[in-house]
PDB file of C-alpha atoms in Angstrom:
ATOM      1  CA  GLN A  13      13.988 -24.732 -19.728  1.00 96.00           C
ATOM      2  CA  GLU A  14      15.584 -24.481 -16.309  1.00 97.00           C
ATOM      3  CA  GLN A  15      19.326 -24.056 -16.469  1.00 98.00           C
ATOM      4  CA  LEU A  16      22.418 -22.792 -14.722  1.00 98.00           C
ATOM      5  CA  VAL A  17      25.410 -21.539 -16.692  1.00 98.00           C
ATOM      6  CA  GLU A  18      28.781 -20.981 -15.042  1.00 98.00           C
ATOM      7  CA  SER A  19      31.565 -18.737 -16.257  1.00 98.00           C
ATOM      8  CA  GLY A  20      34.841 -17.271 -15.068  1.00 98.00           C
ATOM      9  CA  GLY A  21      37.068 -20.330 -14.976  1.00 97.00           C
ATOM     10  CA  GLY A  22      40.577 -20.355 -16.347  1.00 97.00           C
ATOM     11  CA  VAL A  23      44.231 -20.673 -15.445  1.00 98.00           C
ATOM     12  CA  VAL A  24      45.443 -18.762 -12.398  1.00 98.00           C
ATOM     13  CA  GLN A  25      48.719 -18.755 -10.478  1.00 98.00           C
ATOM     14  CA  PRO A  26      48.907 -20.070  -6.925  1.00 98.00           C
ATOM     15  CA  GLY A  27      48.074 -17.350  -4.434  1.00 98.00           C
ATOM     16  CA  LYS A  28      46.018 -15.362  -6.917  1.00 98.00           C
ATOM     17  CA  SER A  29      42.283 -14.722  -7.046  1.00 98.00           C
ATOM     18  CA  LEU A  30      39.450 -15.657  -9.370  1.00 98.00           C
ATOM     19  CA  ARG A  31      35.731 -14.918  -9.471  1.00 98.00           C
ATOM     20  CA  LEU A  32      33.243 -17.447 -10.777  1.00 98.00           C
ATOM     21  CA  SER A  33      29.702 -16.542 -11.777  1.00 98.00           C
ATOM     22  CA  CYS A  34      26.579 -18.564 -12.453  1.00 98.00           C
ATOM     23  CA  VAL A  35      23.429 -17.314 -14.130  1.00 98.00           C
ATOM     24  CA  GLY A  36      20.114 -19.074 -13.671  1.00 98.00           C
ATOM     25  CA  SER A  37      17.179 -19.026 -16.058  1.00 98.00           C
ATOM     26  CA  GLY A  38      13.818 -20.686 -16.542  1.00 97.00           C
ATOM     27  CA  PHE A  39      12.912 -20.709 -12.849  1.00 97.00           C
ATOM     28  CA  THR A  40      12.245 -18.312  -9.960  1.00 97.00           C
ATOM     29  CA  PHE A  41      15.861 -17.768  -8.998  1.00 97.00           C
ATOM     30  CA  ARG A  42      15.159 -15.850  -5.771  1.00 97.00           C
ATOM     31  CA  SER A  43      13.281 -18.807  -4.265  1.00 96.00           C
ATOM     32  CA  TYR A  44      16.171 -21.257  -4.223  1.00 97.00           C
ATOM     33  CA  GLY A  45      19.302 -21.958  -2.287  1.00 96.00           C
ATOM     34  CA  LEU A  46      22.442 -22.051  -4.411  1.00 97.00           C
ATOM     35  CA  HIS A  47      25.637 -24.023  -4.093  1.00 97.00           C
ATOM     36  CA  TRP A  48      29.135 -24.386  -5.431  1.00 98.00           C
ATOM     37  CA  VAL A  49      30.536 -27.907  -5.673  1.00 98.00           C
ATOM     38  CA  ARG A  50      33.920 -28.831  -7.124  1.00 98.00           C
ATOM     39  CA  GLN A  51      35.453 -31.953  -8.569  1.00 98.00           C
ATOM     40  CA  ALA A  52      39.200 -32.342  -8.963  1.00 98.00           C
ATOM     41  CA  PRO A  53      40.370 -34.412 -11.943  1.00 97.00           C
ATOM     42  CA  GLY A  54      39.509 -38.066 -11.367  1.00 96.00           C
ATOM     43  CA  LYS A  55      38.173 -37.368  -7.874  1.00 98.00           C
ATOM     44  CA  GLY A  56      34.809 -37.200  -6.135  1.00 98.00           C
ATOM     45  CA  LEU A  57      32.448 -34.343  -5.465  1.00 98.00           C
ATOM     46  CA  GLU A  58      33.424 -31.786  -2.826  1.00 98.00           C
ATOM     47  CA  TRP A  59      30.885 -29.333  -1.462  1.00 98.00           C
ATOM     48  CA  VAL A  60      32.372 -25.815  -1.334  1.00 98.00           C
ATOM     49  CA  ALA A  61      29.739 -23.237  -0.342  1.00 98.00           C
ATOM     50  CA  THR A  62      25.995 -22.590  -0.037  1.00 97.00           C
ATOM     51  CA  ILE A  63      23.910 -19.423   0.120  1.00 96.00           C
ATOM     52  CA  SER A  64      20.267 -19.173   1.173  1.00 95.00           C
ATOM     53  CA  TYR A  65      17.533 -17.779  -1.069  1.00 96.00           C
ATOM     54  CA  ASP A  66      17.928 -14.237   0.219  1.00 95.00           C
ATOM     55  CA  GLY A  67      21.648 -14.294   0.920  1.00 95.00           C
ATOM     56  CA  SER A  68      21.172 -14.071   4.677  1.00 95.00           C
ATOM     57  CA  ASN A  69      22.799 -17.429   5.401  1.00 95.00           C
ATOM     58  CA  LYS A  70      26.117 -18.608   4.008  1.00 96.00           C
ATOM     59  CA  PHE A  71      27.947 -21.851   4.641  1.00 96.00           C
ATOM     60  CA  TYR A  72      31.498 -22.820   3.719  1.00 97.00           C
ATOM     61  CA  ALA A  73      33.646 -25.930   3.724  1.00 97.00           C
ATOM     62  CA  ASP A  74      36.436 -25.667   6.285  1.00 96.00           C
ATOM     63  CA  SER A  75      38.989 -25.940   3.477  1.00 97.00           C
ATOM     64  CA  VAL A  76      37.854 -22.630   1.926  1.00 98.00           C
ATOM     65  CA  LYS A  77      36.569 -20.677   4.918  1.00 98.00           C
ATOM     66  CA  GLY A  78      38.176 -17.239   5.081  1.00 97.00           C
ATOM     67  CA  ARG A  79      39.403 -17.400   1.473  1.00 98.00           C
ATOM     68  CA  PHE A  80      36.235 -17.940  -0.576  1.00 98.00           C
ATOM     69  CA  THR A  81      33.113 -15.771  -0.538  1.00 98.00           C
ATOM     70  CA  ILE A  82      29.742 -16.739  -1.973  1.00 98.00           C
ATOM     71  CA  SER A  83      27.264 -14.028  -2.911  1.00 98.00           C
ATOM     72  CA  ARG A  84      24.135 -13.603  -4.993  1.00 98.00           C
ATOM     73  CA  ASP A  85      22.261 -10.881  -6.853  1.00 98.00           C
ATOM     74  CA  ASN A  86      18.638 -11.900  -7.267  1.00 98.00           C
ATOM     75  CA  SER A  87      17.964  -8.927  -9.531  1.00 97.00           C
ATOM     76  CA  LYS A  88      20.431 -10.428 -12.022  1.00 98.00           C
ATOM     77  CA  ASN A  89      19.729 -14.120 -11.317  1.00 98.00           C
ATOM     78  CA  THR A  90      23.395 -14.547 -10.504  1.00 98.00           C
ATOM     79  CA  VAL A  91      25.428 -16.316  -7.845  1.00 98.00           C
ATOM     80  CA  SER A  92      29.160 -15.748  -7.552  1.00 98.00           C
ATOM     81  CA  LEU A  93      32.139 -17.326  -5.854  1.00 98.00           C
ATOM     82  CA  ARG A  94      35.120 -15.121  -5.101  1.00 98.00           C
ATOM     83  CA  MET A  95      38.194 -17.292  -4.571  1.00 98.00           C
ATOM     84  CA  ASN A  96      41.307 -15.794  -2.981  1.00 98.00           C
ATOM     85  CA  SER A  97      44.710 -17.305  -2.221  1.00 98.00           C
ATOM     86  CA  LEU A  98      44.136 -20.199  -4.589  1.00 98.00           C
ATOM     87  CA  ARG A  99      46.142 -23.396  -4.172  1.00 98.00           C
ATOM     88  CA  ALA A 100      47.264 -25.964  -6.716  1.00 98.00           C
ATOM     89  CA  GLU A 101      45.063 -28.617  -5.108  1.00 97.00           C
ATOM     90  CA  GLU A 102      41.993 -26.492  -5.868  1.00 98.00           C
ATOM     91  CA  THR A 103      42.323 -27.263  -9.554  1.00 98.00           C
ATOM     92  CA  ALA A 104      38.893 -28.640 -10.396  1.00 98.00           C
ATOM     93  CA  VAL A 105      35.677 -28.264 -12.300  1.00 98.00           C
ATOM     94  CA  TYR A 106      33.450 -25.959 -10.276  1.00 98.00           C
ATOM     95  CA  TYR A 107      29.729 -26.633 -10.520  1.00 98.00           C
ATOM     96  CA  CYS A 108      26.911 -24.290  -9.619  1.00 98.00           C
ATOM     97  CA  ALA A 109      23.834 -26.083  -8.317  1.00 98.00           C
ATOM     98  CA  ARG A 110      20.331 -25.169  -7.162  1.00 97.00           C
ATOM     99  CA  GLY A 111      18.168 -26.642  -4.477  1.00 93.00           C
ATOM    100  CA  PRO A 112      15.224 -25.907  -2.227  1.00 91.00           C
ATOM    101  CA  ASP A 113      15.959 -23.321   0.390  1.00 84.00           C
ATOM    102  CA  TYR A 114      16.644 -24.707   3.878  1.00 82.00           C
ATOM    103  CA  TYR A 115      16.779 -28.315   2.609  1.00 82.00           C
ATOM    104  CA  TYR A 116      20.136 -28.041   0.932  1.00 89.00           C
ATOM    105  CA  TYR A 117      20.220 -30.833  -1.588  1.00 96.00           C
ATOM    106  CA  MET A 118      20.841 -30.055  -5.262  1.00 97.00           C
ATOM    107  CA  ASP A 119      18.196 -30.683  -7.898  1.00 97.00           C
ATOM    108  CA  LEU A 120      19.673 -28.767 -10.842  1.00 98.00           C
ATOM    109  CA  TRP A 121      23.316 -28.527 -11.845  1.00 98.00           C
ATOM    110  CA  GLY A 122      25.227 -26.414 -14.314  1.00 98.00           C
ATOM    111  CA  LYS A 123      27.772 -27.921 -16.685  1.00 98.00           C
ATOM    112  CA  GLY A 124      30.666 -26.524 -14.670  1.00 98.00           C
ATOM    113  CA  THR A 125      33.610 -24.240 -15.286  1.00 98.00           C
ATOM    114  CA  ALA A 126      37.207 -25.457 -15.098  1.00 98.00           C
ATOM    115  CA  VAL A 127      39.736 -23.784 -12.812  1.00 98.00           C
ATOM    116  CA  THR A 128      43.420 -24.612 -13.090  1.00 98.00           C
ATOM    117  CA  VAL A 129      45.777 -23.308 -10.433  1.00 98.00           C
ATOM    118  CA  SER A 130      49.287 -23.527 -11.798  1.00 97.00           C
ATOM    119  CA  SER A 131      52.391 -21.429 -12.168  1.00 94.00           C
TER     120      SER A 131
ATOM    121  CA  ASP B   8      32.228 -32.457  11.465  1.00 88.00           C
ATOM    122  CA  ILE B   9      30.108 -35.412  10.389  1.00 91.00           C
ATOM    123  CA  GLN B  10      31.849 -37.801   8.025  1.00 93.00           C
ATOM    124  CA  MET B  11      30.014 -39.603   5.220  1.00 97.00           C
ATOM    125  CA  THR B  12      31.391 -43.036   4.314  1.00 97.00           C
ATOM    126  CA  GLN B  13      30.213 -45.015   1.311  1.00 98.00           C
ATOM    127  CA  SER B  14      30.761 -48.686   0.642  1.00 97.00           C
ATOM    128  CA  PRO B  15      31.834 -50.343  -1.467  1.00 97.00           C
ATOM    129  CA  SER B  16      34.035 -47.893  -3.347  1.00 98.00           C
ATOM    130  CA  SER B  17      33.382 -49.859  -6.520  1.00 98.00           C
ATOM    131  CA  LEU B  18      31.384 -52.844  -7.661  1.00 97.00           C
ATOM    132  CA  SER B  19      30.803 -54.850 -10.780  1.00 98.00           C
ATOM    133  CA  ALA B  20      27.482 -56.583 -11.379  1.00 98.00           C
ATOM    134  CA  SER B  21      25.565 -58.247 -14.199  1.00 98.00           C
ATOM    135  CA  VAL B  22      22.625 -56.739 -16.037  1.00 98.00           C
ATOM    136  CA  GLY B  23      19.489 -57.544 -14.063  1.00 98.00           C
ATOM    137  CA  ASP B  24      21.280 -57.882 -10.733  1.00 98.00           C
ATOM    138  CA  ARG B  25      20.099 -56.176  -7.581  1.00 98.00           C
ATOM    139  CA  VAL B  26      22.725 -53.655  -6.450  1.00 98.00           C
ATOM    140  CA  THR B  27      22.971 -52.089  -3.009  1.00 98.00           C
ATOM    141  CA  ILE B  28      25.198 -49.174  -2.010  1.00 98.00           C
ATOM    142  CA  THR B  29      25.620 -48.113   1.597  1.00 98.00           C
ATOM    143  CA  CYS B  30      26.226 -44.664   3.048  1.00 98.00           C
ATOM    144  CA  ARG B  31      27.012 -44.209   6.726  1.00 98.00           C
ATOM    145  CA  SER B  32      27.224 -40.941   8.640  1.00 97.00           C
ATOM    146  CA  SER B  33      29.388 -40.578  11.734  1.00 95.00           C
ATOM    147  CA  GLN B  34      26.466 -38.940  13.583  1.00 96.00           C
ATOM    148  CA  ALA B  35      22.716 -39.127  13.139  1.00 96.00           C
ATOM    149  CA  ILE B  36      21.314 -36.939  10.369  1.00 96.00           C
ATOM    150  CA  SER B  37      17.652 -38.019  10.528  1.00 96.00           C
ATOM    151  CA  ASN B  38      16.574 -38.470   6.887  1.00 96.00           C
ATOM    152  CA  TYR B  39      18.469 -35.472   5.476  1.00 97.00           C
ATOM    153  CA  LEU B  40      20.255 -37.494   2.845  1.00 98.00           C
ATOM    154  CA  ALA B  41      20.363 -37.269  -0.950  1.00 98.00           C
ATOM    155  CA  TRP B  42      21.747 -39.602  -3.611  1.00 98.00           C
ATOM    156  CA  TYR B  43      23.260 -38.501  -6.925  1.00 98.00           C
ATOM    157  CA  GLN B  44      24.295 -40.315 -10.072  1.00 98.00           C
ATOM    158  CA  GLN B  45      27.206 -39.092 -12.181  1.00 98.00           C
ATOM    159  CA  LYS B  46      27.718 -40.843 -15.488  1.00 98.00           C
ATOM    160  CA  PRO B  47      31.198 -40.714 -17.038  1.00 96.00           C
ATOM    161  CA  GLY B  48      31.931 -37.232 -18.350  1.00 95.00           C
ATOM    162  CA  LYS B  49      28.542 -35.915 -17.270  1.00 97.00           C
ATOM    163  CA  VAL B  50      27.081 -33.617 -14.629  1.00 98.00           C
ATOM    164  CA  PRO B  51      25.747 -35.070 -11.352  1.00 98.00           C
ATOM    165  CA  TYR B  52      22.036 -35.820 -11.305  1.00 98.00           C
ATOM    166  CA  LEU B  53      19.726 -35.978  -8.282  1.00 98.00           C
ATOM    167  CA  LEU B  54      18.143 -39.408  -7.787  1.00 98.00           C
ATOM    168  CA  ILE B  55      16.712 -39.364  -4.272  1.00 98.00           C
ATOM    169  CA  TYR B  56      16.218 -36.863  -1.439  1.00 97.00           C
ATOM    170  CA  SER B  57      14.908 -37.187   2.101  1.00 97.00           C
ATOM    171  CA  ALA B  58      16.612 -40.591   2.071  1.00 98.00           C
ATOM    172  CA  SER B  59      13.776 -42.299   0.192  1.00 98.00           C
ATOM    173  CA  THR B  60      11.888 -39.816  -2.021  1.00 98.00           C
ATOM    174  CA  LEU B  61      12.467 -40.435  -5.705  1.00 98.00           C
ATOM    175  CA  GLN B  62      13.134 -37.298  -7.721  1.00 97.00           C
ATOM    176  CA  SER B  63      10.671 -36.757 -10.553  1.00 96.00           C
ATOM    177  CA  GLY B  64      11.637 -38.647 -13.690  1.00 97.00           C
ATOM    178  CA  VAL B  65      13.954 -41.125 -11.985  1.00 98.00           C
ATOM    179  CA  PRO B  66      13.244 -44.752 -12.924  1.00 97.00           C
ATOM    180  CA  SER B  67      11.441 -46.769 -10.270  1.00 98.00           C
ATOM    181  CA  ARG B  68      14.222 -49.377 -10.159  1.00 98.00           C
ATOM    182  CA  PHE B  69      16.066 -46.885  -7.941  1.00 98.00           C
ATOM    183  CA  SER B  70      15.075 -46.729  -4.285  1.00 98.00           C
ATOM    184  CA  GLY B  71      16.520 -45.382  -1.065  1.00 98.00           C
ATOM    185  CA  SER B  72      16.061 -46.252   2.565  1.00 98.00           C
ATOM    186  CA  GLY B  73      17.436 -45.529   5.998  1.00 98.00           C
ATOM    187  CA  SER B  74      17.406 -42.958   8.741  1.00 97.00           C
ATOM    188  CA  GLY B  75      19.769 -41.833  11.444  1.00 97.00           C
ATOM    189  CA  THR B  76      23.238 -43.019  10.455  1.00 97.00           C
ATOM    190  CA  ASP B  77      22.727 -45.841   7.943  1.00 98.00           C
ATOM    191  CA  PHE B  78      21.348 -45.445   4.439  1.00 98.00           C
ATOM    192  CA  THR B  79      21.129 -47.551   1.306  1.00 98.00           C
ATOM    193  CA  LEU B  80      20.616 -46.926  -2.382  1.00 98.00           C
ATOM    194  CA  THR B  81      19.240 -49.929  -4.241  1.00 98.00           C
ATOM    195  CA  ILE B  82      19.009 -50.562  -7.948  1.00 98.00           C
ATOM    196  CA  SER B  83      16.515 -53.412  -8.240  1.00 98.00           C
ATOM    197  CA  SER B  84      17.589 -54.546 -11.706  1.00 98.00           C
ATOM    198  CA  LEU B  85      20.843 -53.100 -12.995  1.00 98.00           C
ATOM    199  CA  GLN B  86      20.722 -51.723 -16.541  1.00 98.00           C
ATOM    200  CA  PRO B  87      23.616 -50.796 -18.844  1.00 97.00           C
ATOM    201  CA  GLU B  88      22.691 -47.113 -18.589  1.00 97.00           C
ATOM    202  CA  ASP B  89      23.201 -47.266 -14.808  1.00 98.00           C
ATOM    203  CA  VAL B  90      26.984 -47.387 -15.207  1.00 98.00           C
ATOM    204  CA  ALA B  91      28.002 -44.382 -13.133  1.00 98.00           C
ATOM    205  CA  THR B  92      29.453 -43.205  -9.871  1.00 98.00           C
ATOM    206  CA  TYR B  93      26.918 -42.713  -7.090  1.00 98.00           C
ATOM    207  CA  TYR B  94      27.318 -40.210  -4.257  1.00 98.00           C
ATOM    208  CA  CYS B  95      25.424 -39.605  -1.043  1.00 98.00           C
ATOM    209  CA  GLN B  96      25.195 -36.131   0.502  1.00 98.00           C
ATOM    210  CA  LYS B  97      24.058 -34.974   3.938  1.00 97.00           C
ATOM    211  CA  TYR B  98      22.075 -31.773   4.308  1.00 96.00           C
ATOM    212  CA  ASP B  99      20.886 -31.706   7.896  1.00 94.00           C
ATOM    213  CA  SER B 100      23.255 -28.830   8.674  1.00 89.00           C
ATOM    214  CA  GLY B 101      26.510 -27.429   7.365  1.00 86.00           C
ATOM    215  CA  PRO B 102      28.924 -28.708   6.109  1.00 94.00           C
ATOM    216  CA  PHE B 103      26.790 -30.352   3.399  1.00 96.00           C
ATOM    217  CA  SER B 104      29.388 -32.961   2.569  1.00 96.00           C
ATOM    218  CA  PHE B 105      29.376 -35.823   0.075  1.00 98.00           C
ATOM    219  CA  GLY B 106      30.434 -39.401   0.497  1.00 98.00           C
ATOM    220  CA  GLY B 107      33.454 -40.629  -1.415  1.00 98.00           C
ATOM    221  CA  GLY B 108      31.422 -42.243  -4.179  1.00 98.00           C
ATOM    222  CA  THR B 109      30.683 -45.764  -5.411  1.00 98.00           C
ATOM    223  CA  LYS B 110      31.611 -46.658  -8.963  1.00 98.00           C
ATOM    224  CA  VAL B 111      29.219 -49.152 -10.575  1.00 98.00           C
ATOM    225  CA  ASP B 112      29.986 -50.996 -13.777  1.00 97.00           C
ATOM    226  CA  ILE B 113      28.738 -54.006 -15.692  1.00 97.00           C
ATOM    227  CA  LYS B 114      30.390 -57.385 -15.299  1.00 95.00           C
TER     228      LYS B 114
END
């Protein structure tokens, strides 16, 4: 069946870096846009970043622009999020999500990976 | 950037009630709006896209309407399994932001 599985979460100190990965299976990965969305404890959904089907277009929330980088490897059905200079307020569950390319809604979500930024 | 505002932030209704949630964008976004349901402790789930198109498998008691700046999600007859937080999301252009959410529970 179609699924997305995230990995790479954990505990990291403020100012440090972390790389999240998400592997897709059961669908034609290279045909879809991919997203990262986060949810802080007890809070709502926050869109973080989006990458087009071929990686040619990337979009970032203002709060992460210049610090986070989204990338994808269609040969490995993988999308990644490199997070630099992490802040305590970025403690959250990070979800990988898929959607049609160009129309960037999200029709399949992974279960998420938890990131805790704490000293 | 365009802001997405949902109202109410929470509501309590009886089983069988008609429930309406509103999402307003600070600028027109045509019909580039999606609605998601997130049950407690679960992953978000797509209900509606293009403001009014029901995702496959979603019960027909859910419907969406609107265009431009004002959108609604309606549950025609609230069921116990509809207890969740509902989010709207714009996708006309970046940033693809979400509304703040509406928490729905049973009275």
